[in-house]
Short mmCIF file of C-alpha atoms and ligand atoms in Angstrom, two decimals:
data_model
loop_
_atom_site.label_atom_id
_atom_site.label_comp_id
_atom_site.label_asym_id
_atom_site.label_seq_id
_atom_site.Cartn_x
_atom_site.Cartn_y
_atom_site.Cartn_z
CA MET Q 1 -85.02 -18.93 -40.46
CA LEU Q 2 -83.17 -16.53 -42.74
CA THR Q 3 -84.28 -13.60 -40.61
CA GLN Q 4 -83.08 -15.54 -37.55
CA LEU Q 5 -79.64 -15.83 -39.18
CA ASP Q 6 -79.62 -12.08 -39.91
CA GLU Q 7 -80.47 -11.51 -36.28
CA ILE Q 8 -77.70 -13.89 -35.10
CA GLU Q 9 -75.16 -12.07 -37.24
CA LYS Q 10 -76.23 -8.63 -36.08
CA THR Q 11 -76.16 -9.52 -32.35
CA ALA Q 12 -72.80 -11.26 -32.62
CA LEU Q 13 -71.12 -8.37 -34.47
CA ALA Q 14 -72.57 -5.87 -32.00
CA ALA Q 15 -71.19 -7.91 -29.09
CA LEU Q 16 -67.82 -8.18 -30.78
CA ALA Q 17 -67.40 -4.42 -30.84
CA SER Q 18 -67.21 -4.35 -27.05
CA ALA Q 19 -64.73 -7.27 -26.67
CA GLN Q 20 -61.53 -5.45 -25.72
CA ASP Q 21 -58.85 -8.05 -25.11
CA GLU Q 22 -57.97 -11.60 -25.94
CA THR Q 23 -59.87 -13.08 -23.00
CA ALA Q 24 -63.01 -11.21 -23.94
CA LEU Q 25 -62.61 -12.29 -27.55
CA GLU Q 26 -62.32 -15.92 -26.53
CA ALA Q 27 -65.45 -15.62 -24.42
CA TRP Q 28 -67.18 -14.06 -27.41
CA ARG Q 29 -66.11 -16.96 -29.63
CA ILE Q 30 -67.56 -19.52 -27.24
CA THR Q 31 -70.89 -17.67 -27.02
CA HIS Q 32 -71.31 -16.94 -30.71
CA LEU Q 33 -69.40 -19.65 -32.55
CA GLY Q 34 -69.19 -22.40 -29.92
CA ARG Q 35 -71.00 -25.74 -29.94
CA SER Q 36 -74.15 -24.44 -28.20
CA SER Q 37 -74.25 -21.05 -29.91
CA PRO Q 38 -77.48 -20.07 -31.77
CA LEU Q 39 -75.58 -20.34 -35.07
CA MET Q 40 -74.49 -23.92 -34.42
CA GLN Q 41 -78.06 -24.76 -33.46
CA VAL Q 42 -79.12 -23.60 -36.95
CA PHE Q 43 -76.55 -25.98 -38.43
CA ASP Q 44 -77.91 -28.78 -36.25
CA GLN Q 45 -81.41 -28.18 -37.56
CA LEU Q 46 -80.43 -28.14 -41.27
CA GLY Q 47 -81.13 -31.89 -41.56
CA LYS Q 48 -84.72 -31.43 -40.48
CA LEU Q 49 -85.44 -28.88 -43.22
CA SER Q 50 -87.18 -29.61 -46.51
CA LYS Q 51 -85.13 -30.16 -49.66
CA GLU Q 52 -86.28 -26.81 -51.08
CA GLU Q 53 -85.38 -24.74 -48.04
CA ARG Q 54 -82.05 -26.40 -47.14
CA PRO Q 55 -79.62 -24.96 -49.79
CA ALA Q 56 -80.51 -21.29 -49.22
CA ILE Q 57 -80.46 -21.57 -45.45
CA GLY Q 58 -77.28 -23.65 -45.50
CA ARG Q 59 -75.50 -21.13 -47.74
CA ARG Q 60 -76.59 -18.25 -45.56
CA ALA Q 61 -75.57 -20.05 -42.34
CA ASN Q 62 -72.10 -20.69 -43.80
CA GLU Q 63 -71.89 -17.07 -44.86
CA VAL Q 64 -72.70 -15.87 -41.36
CA LYS Q 65 -70.18 -18.28 -39.88
CA ARG Q 66 -67.40 -17.03 -42.18
CA ALA Q 67 -68.36 -13.42 -41.51
CA LEU Q 68 -68.20 -13.92 -37.76
CA GLU Q 69 -64.89 -15.80 -37.94
CA GLY Q 70 -63.40 -13.12 -40.16
CA ALA Q 71 -64.55 -10.30 -37.93
CA GLN Q 72 -63.17 -12.08 -34.90
CA ALA Q 73 -59.76 -12.62 -36.51
CA GLU Q 74 -59.57 -8.98 -37.46
CA ARG Q 75 -60.53 -7.90 -33.98
CA LEU Q 76 -57.95 -10.24 -32.45
CA GLU Q 77 -55.19 -8.83 -34.64
CA LEU Q 78 -56.21 -5.30 -33.72
CA SER Q 79 -56.18 -6.01 -30.02
CA ARG Q 80 -52.72 -7.63 -30.29
CA GLN Q 81 -51.37 -4.58 -32.04
CA LEU Q 82 -52.88 -2.34 -29.41
CA ALA Q 83 -51.31 -4.37 -26.62
CA LEU Q 84 -47.93 -4.23 -28.34
CA ALA Q 85 -48.18 -0.47 -28.87
CA ARG Q 86 -49.16 -0.03 -25.23
CA SER Q 87 -46.22 -2.06 -23.95
CA LEU Q 88 -43.78 -0.26 -26.23
CA GLN Q 89 -45.07 2.96 -24.85
CA SER Q 90 -44.92 2.07 -21.18
CA GLU Q 91 -41.64 0.10 -21.27
CA ARG Q 92 -39.87 2.62 -23.40
CA LEU Q 93 -36.06 2.48 -23.28
CA ASP Q 94 -34.10 5.67 -23.48
CA VAL Q 95 -30.78 4.44 -24.81
CA THR Q 96 -29.22 7.84 -24.25
CA LEU Q 97 -29.65 7.62 -20.46
CA PRO Q 98 -26.37 7.09 -18.59
CA GLY Q 99 -25.87 3.53 -17.25
CA ARG Q 100 -26.64 2.65 -13.66
CA PRO Q 101 -23.52 3.13 -11.57
CA PHE Q 102 -22.28 0.13 -9.61
CA PRO Q 103 -20.07 0.36 -6.53
CA LYS Q 104 -16.44 0.33 -7.60
CA GLY Q 105 -13.74 -1.23 -5.49
CA ARG Q 106 -10.63 0.77 -4.82
CA LEU Q 107 -7.11 0.25 -3.62
CA HIS Q 108 -6.39 0.39 0.07
CA PRO Q 109 -4.74 3.72 0.99
CA SER Q 110 -1.61 1.84 2.06
CA THR Q 111 -1.41 0.18 -1.33
CA GLN Q 112 -1.82 3.53 -3.04
CA ILE Q 113 0.99 5.06 -1.00
CA LEU Q 114 3.19 1.98 -1.44
CA ARG Q 115 2.79 2.27 -5.20
CA ARG Q 116 3.79 5.96 -5.10
CA ILE Q 117 6.83 5.03 -3.03
CA TYR Q 118 7.80 2.26 -5.50
CA ARG Q 119 7.48 4.71 -8.38
CA ILE Q 120 9.61 7.37 -6.73
CA TYR Q 121 12.38 4.92 -5.90
CA ALA Q 122 12.11 3.23 -9.28
CA GLU Q 123 12.78 6.63 -10.85
CA MET Q 124 15.90 6.85 -8.69
CA GLY Q 125 17.04 3.41 -9.87
CA PHE Q 126 16.05 1.22 -6.91
CA GLN Q 127 14.90 -2.36 -7.47
CA ALA Q 128 12.12 -3.86 -5.33
CA TYR Q 129 12.93 -7.03 -3.41
CA ARG Q 130 10.54 -9.03 -1.22
CA THR Q 131 11.54 -11.07 1.78
CA ARG Q 132 9.69 -13.10 4.38
CA GLU Q 133 7.35 -11.86 7.12
CA VAL Q 134 8.12 -14.82 9.37
CA GLU Q 135 11.77 -14.36 10.23
CA SER Q 136 14.45 -15.93 12.34
CA ASP Q 137 15.90 -14.27 15.41
CA GLU Q 138 19.21 -14.50 13.57
CA TYR Q 139 18.18 -12.23 10.68
CA ASN Q 140 15.83 -9.96 12.63
CA PHE Q 141 18.39 -9.28 15.38
CA GLU Q 142 21.72 -11.14 15.49
CA LEU Q 143 23.01 -10.38 12.01
CA LEU Q 144 21.91 -6.77 12.55
CA ASN Q 145 24.48 -6.44 15.31
CA MET Q 146 22.15 -7.41 18.17
CA PRO Q 147 23.37 -10.61 19.84
CA PRO Q 148 21.03 -12.33 22.34
CA HIS Q 149 20.32 -10.14 25.36
CA HIS Q 150 21.54 -7.00 23.59
CA PRO Q 151 19.65 -4.15 25.28
CA ALA Q 152 18.71 -2.55 21.93
CA ARG Q 153 16.37 -5.50 21.26
CA ASP Q 154 13.95 -3.72 23.59
CA MET Q 155 13.41 -1.16 20.82
CA TRP Q 156 11.33 -3.80 19.03
CA ASP Q 157 8.61 -5.46 21.08
CA THR Q 158 8.41 -8.80 19.38
CA PHE Q 159 5.77 -11.40 18.56
CA HIS Q 160 7.52 -14.73 19.04
CA THR Q 161 6.15 -17.99 17.67
CA SER Q 162 6.01 -21.30 19.51
CA SER Q 163 9.13 -22.41 17.62
CA PRO Q 164 12.24 -21.06 19.36
CA GLY Q 165 14.09 -18.51 17.25
CA VAL Q 166 11.16 -17.95 14.89
CA LEU Q 167 9.32 -14.62 15.07
CA LEU Q 168 7.27 -12.15 13.07
CA ARG Q 169 9.68 -9.59 11.69
CA THR Q 170 9.59 -6.36 13.65
CA HIS Q 171 11.03 -4.38 10.74
CA THR Q 172 12.11 -4.94 7.14
CA SER Q 173 15.80 -4.61 8.08
CA PRO Q 174 16.46 -8.40 8.16
CA GLY Q 175 16.05 -8.19 4.38
CA GLN Q 176 19.29 -6.16 4.26
CA VAL Q 177 21.46 -9.18 5.05
CA ARG Q 178 19.37 -11.45 2.81
CA VAL Q 179 19.87 -9.11 -0.14
CA MET Q 180 23.59 -8.68 0.54
CA ARG Q 181 24.12 -12.43 0.74
CA GLU Q 182 22.32 -12.88 -2.55
CA TYR Q 183 23.94 -10.00 -4.46
CA TYR Q 184 27.53 -10.17 -3.22
CA PRO Q 185 29.83 -8.83 -4.70
CA GLU Q 186 27.61 -6.57 -6.82
CA PRO Q 187 26.73 -3.03 -5.76
CA ILE Q 188 23.19 -2.85 -4.34
CA ARG Q 189 20.35 -0.38 -4.65
CA VAL Q 190 17.07 -1.93 -3.50
CA ILE Q 191 13.89 -1.24 -1.60
CA LEU Q 192 12.31 -3.96 0.53
CA PRO Q 193 8.60 -3.35 1.15
CA GLY Q 194 6.35 -5.40 3.38
CA MET Q 195 4.31 -5.95 6.50
CA CYS Q 196 5.91 -5.83 9.95
CA TYR Q 197 4.56 -6.74 13.38
CA ARG Q 198 5.20 -5.40 16.86
CA TYR Q 199 3.80 -6.34 20.23
CA GLU Q 200 2.97 -2.69 20.95
CA GLN Q 201 0.67 -0.59 23.01
CA VAL Q 202 -1.65 0.60 20.22
CA SER Q 203 -2.11 4.37 19.89
CA ALA Q 204 -3.06 6.99 17.29
CA ARG Q 205 0.35 6.62 15.64
CA LYS Q 206 1.38 3.05 16.51
CA ASP Q 207 -0.30 -0.20 15.52
CA ILE Q 208 0.77 -3.82 15.99
CA GLN Q 209 0.88 -4.30 12.25
CA PHE Q 210 2.12 -1.86 9.63
CA ASN Q 211 4.08 -1.68 6.40
CA GLN Q 212 7.65 -0.63 6.07
CA VAL Q 213 9.73 0.14 3.04
CA GLU Q 214 13.38 -0.57 3.69
CA GLY Q 215 16.02 0.95 1.45
CA LEU Q 216 19.55 -0.34 1.07
CA THR Q 217 22.49 0.72 -1.02
CA VAL Q 218 25.95 -0.82 -0.94
CA GLY Q 219 28.73 0.46 -3.17
CA TYR Q 220 32.22 1.88 -3.32
CA GLN Q 221 31.96 5.47 -2.19
CA ILE Q 222 28.56 5.94 -0.68
CA THR Q 223 28.39 8.68 1.95
CA PHE Q 224 25.96 10.16 4.43
CA SER Q 225 25.36 13.00 1.94
CA ASP Q 226 24.00 10.47 -0.52
CA LEU Q 227 21.60 9.29 2.16
CA LYS Q 228 20.44 12.79 3.05
CA GLY Q 229 20.12 13.80 -0.58
CA THR Q 230 18.11 10.72 -1.52
CA LEU Q 231 15.70 11.06 1.39
CA THR Q 232 15.27 14.80 0.97
CA ASP Q 233 14.51 14.26 -2.69
CA PHE Q 234 12.07 11.50 -1.74
CA ALA Q 235 10.22 13.82 0.67
CA ARG Q 236 9.95 16.53 -2.01
CA ARG Q 237 8.63 14.07 -4.58
CA MET Q 238 6.14 12.65 -2.10
CA PHE Q 239 4.93 15.85 -0.39
CA GLY Q 240 5.93 18.65 -2.77
CA GLU Q 241 8.91 21.01 -3.08
CA ALA Q 242 7.84 23.15 -0.13
CA VAL Q 243 7.79 20.35 2.47
CA ARG Q 244 9.63 21.00 5.71
CA ILE Q 245 11.76 18.10 6.95
CA ARG Q 246 14.37 17.57 9.62
CA PHE Q 247 16.97 14.94 10.44
CA ARG Q 248 17.61 14.08 14.09
CA ALA Q 249 20.55 12.09 15.39
CA ALA Q 250 19.36 8.67 16.53
CA TYR Q 251 20.62 5.25 17.44
CA PHE Q 252 20.23 1.90 15.68
CA PRO Q 253 22.61 -1.00 16.30
CA PHE Q 254 22.84 -1.73 12.57
CA THR Q 255 23.71 1.76 11.33
CA GLU Q 256 26.44 4.21 12.34
CA PRO Q 257 25.88 7.12 12.33
CA SER Q 258 22.09 6.90 12.56
CA ALA Q 259 19.31 9.42 12.12
CA GLU Q 260 15.56 9.77 11.99
CA MET Q 261 13.70 11.93 9.55
CA ASP Q 262 10.60 13.93 10.53
CA ILE Q 263 8.04 15.65 8.35
CA GLU Q 264 6.18 18.65 9.67
CA CYS Q 265 2.82 17.44 10.94
CA PHE Q 266 0.20 18.51 8.39
CA LEU Q 267 -2.63 17.30 10.60
CA CYS Q 268 -2.18 20.17 13.04
CA GLU Q 269 -0.10 22.46 10.79
CA GLY Q 270 2.79 22.03 13.21
CA LYS Q 271 0.78 23.20 16.24
CA GLY Q 272 0.92 19.84 17.99
CA CYS Q 273 -1.74 17.11 18.09
CA GLY Q 274 -2.32 13.54 19.19
CA VAL Q 275 -0.66 12.09 16.11
CA CYS Q 276 2.62 14.02 16.49
CA SER Q 277 2.21 13.96 20.30
CA GLY Q 278 2.36 17.70 20.51
CA SER Q 279 5.72 18.09 18.76
CA GLY Q 280 4.51 19.40 15.39
CA TRP Q 281 6.70 16.78 13.66
CA LEU Q 282 5.95 13.21 12.62
CA GLU Q 283 8.73 10.66 12.34
CA ILE Q 284 8.46 8.77 9.08
CA LEU Q 285 11.73 6.88 8.91
CA GLY Q 286 14.92 5.71 10.56
CA CYS Q 287 18.17 5.62 8.61
CA GLY Q 288 21.94 5.60 8.74
CA MET Q 289 25.17 4.29 7.23
CA VAL Q 290 25.23 0.50 7.22
CA HIS Q 291 27.26 -0.69 10.22
CA PRO Q 292 30.56 -2.44 9.35
CA VAL Q 293 29.44 -5.52 11.27
CA VAL Q 294 26.30 -5.76 9.14
CA LEU Q 295 28.25 -5.29 5.91
CA ARG Q 296 30.56 -8.09 6.98
CA ASN Q 297 27.59 -10.32 7.89
CA GLY Q 298 26.33 -9.74 4.36
CA GLY Q 299 29.70 -10.74 2.90
CA TYR Q 300 30.93 -7.25 1.98
CA ASP Q 301 34.31 -5.97 3.18
CA PRO Q 302 33.67 -2.70 5.09
CA GLU Q 303 37.18 -1.53 4.15
CA LYS Q 304 36.11 -1.44 0.49
CA PHE Q 305 32.36 -1.01 0.62
CA SER Q 306 30.01 1.41 2.29
CA GLY Q 307 26.28 1.91 2.10
CA TYR Q 308 23.25 3.49 3.65
CA ALA Q 309 19.92 2.07 4.77
CA PHE Q 310 16.58 3.47 5.77
CA GLY Q 311 13.22 2.11 6.89
CA MET Q 312 10.10 4.19 6.35
CA GLY Q 313 6.47 3.81 7.40
CA PRO Q 314 4.00 4.11 4.50
CA GLU Q 315 1.03 4.41 6.86
CA ARG Q 316 2.68 7.39 8.56
CA ILE Q 317 3.21 8.91 5.11
CA ALA Q 318 -0.42 8.19 4.16
CA MET Q 319 -1.56 9.88 7.40
CA LEU Q 320 0.27 13.03 6.40
CA ARG Q 321 -0.77 13.00 2.76
CA TYR Q 322 -4.42 12.20 3.40
CA ARG Q 323 -4.69 13.80 6.86
CA VAL Q 324 -5.73 10.59 8.59
CA PRO Q 325 -5.87 11.38 12.31
CA ASP Q 326 -5.41 7.81 13.62
CA ILE Q 327 -3.25 4.95 12.30
CA ARG Q 328 -5.74 2.37 13.62
CA TYR Q 329 -8.13 3.19 10.75
CA PHE Q 330 -5.84 1.39 8.31
CA TRP Q 331 -6.50 -2.15 9.52
CA THR Q 332 -10.01 -1.84 10.97
CA ASN Q 333 -11.59 -2.66 7.57
CA ASP Q 334 -14.21 0.05 7.98
CA LEU Q 335 -15.65 0.78 4.52
CA ARG Q 336 -16.63 4.31 5.57
CA PHE Q 337 -12.91 4.98 5.91
CA LEU Q 338 -11.67 2.95 2.95
CA GLU Q 339 -14.21 4.39 0.50
CA GLN Q 340 -12.74 7.87 0.96
CA PHE Q 341 -9.64 7.00 -1.07
N1 LIG C 1 14.51 -0.90 11.08
C1 LIG C 1 14.42 0.35 11.76
C2 LIG C 1 13.07 0.41 12.49
O1 LIG C 1 12.21 -0.34 12.23
C3 LIG C 1 14.50 1.51 10.81
C4 LIG C 1 15.84 1.59 10.13
C5 LIG C 1 16.06 0.94 8.95
C6 LIG C 1 16.87 2.32 10.71
C7 LIG C 1 17.28 1.02 8.32
C8 LIG C 1 18.07 2.39 10.08
C9 LIG C 1 18.28 1.76 8.90
O2 LIG C 1 12.91 1.23 13.36
#
């Protein structure tokens, strides 16, 4: 029986050497140390042995059992360490690698241009003032020297609402009278940015919705030279010292005299294209000296006060700065376009 125990030990240890992982080790334990293993059968038979034989065999059987258990524990520990080393190796982290980039949002090109415009005018001492997008006929037209049925109203194709006299503002100019009525009798130097709406035939340079930045000054000795100087300086700060600009005489009912300012069309280098409709110039703003009627509507006495006003199109400016060939891109929400800014 002692030789049988030696044999049991030898076979079990030999089998253990080839048990590679925890599952194999568990299978090994069941075969060699489990209830029906040869070793346990020896224990079962101890009772049947003679008094003389029992102690030696019992001691040896216990020895074998401890030896097998010890060897198995060692083997288990080893295989755990191996598994850990293997996973550290294969899942290695290189902490010096740059992080994974994630898509970054960005500001809409109109917002970027608007912010440049705010900064330029802020440097010149203009305050920003916001007024409503849903306006009354009174502020959008009447107080700007366009009574009902005035032919100049045709210059602004208008979205009317179902409430009579309520419309979407066609320009930021109604803000002029709102500011004057609030600030009277202080001098004024403000810009009024915001969205405007026109019931227009859409084209490469006209959309039904667009931003405008209105400018308004009212003071004691403001002249047309101040207007020209301010806008020329604006164009240089926006497009660079070398920019070519021109003022053209124009007509607006709420300014007298009136003008429009053009910037040379960068899209075609002045050769003429769809955006500048072949002229080589792109109109970016209308302007003029505030009409006496408008000053009076705002509460200011035109005998004492004068002022200038302008209204510029940030999307037109963005088209020139970024060479965008069609104004419709701005509100189509196409990421391929927006991600370029
Ligand atoms: N409101 C005019 C427009 O939308 C522009 C303008 C503003 C002209 C202020 C003169 C003075 O066309």
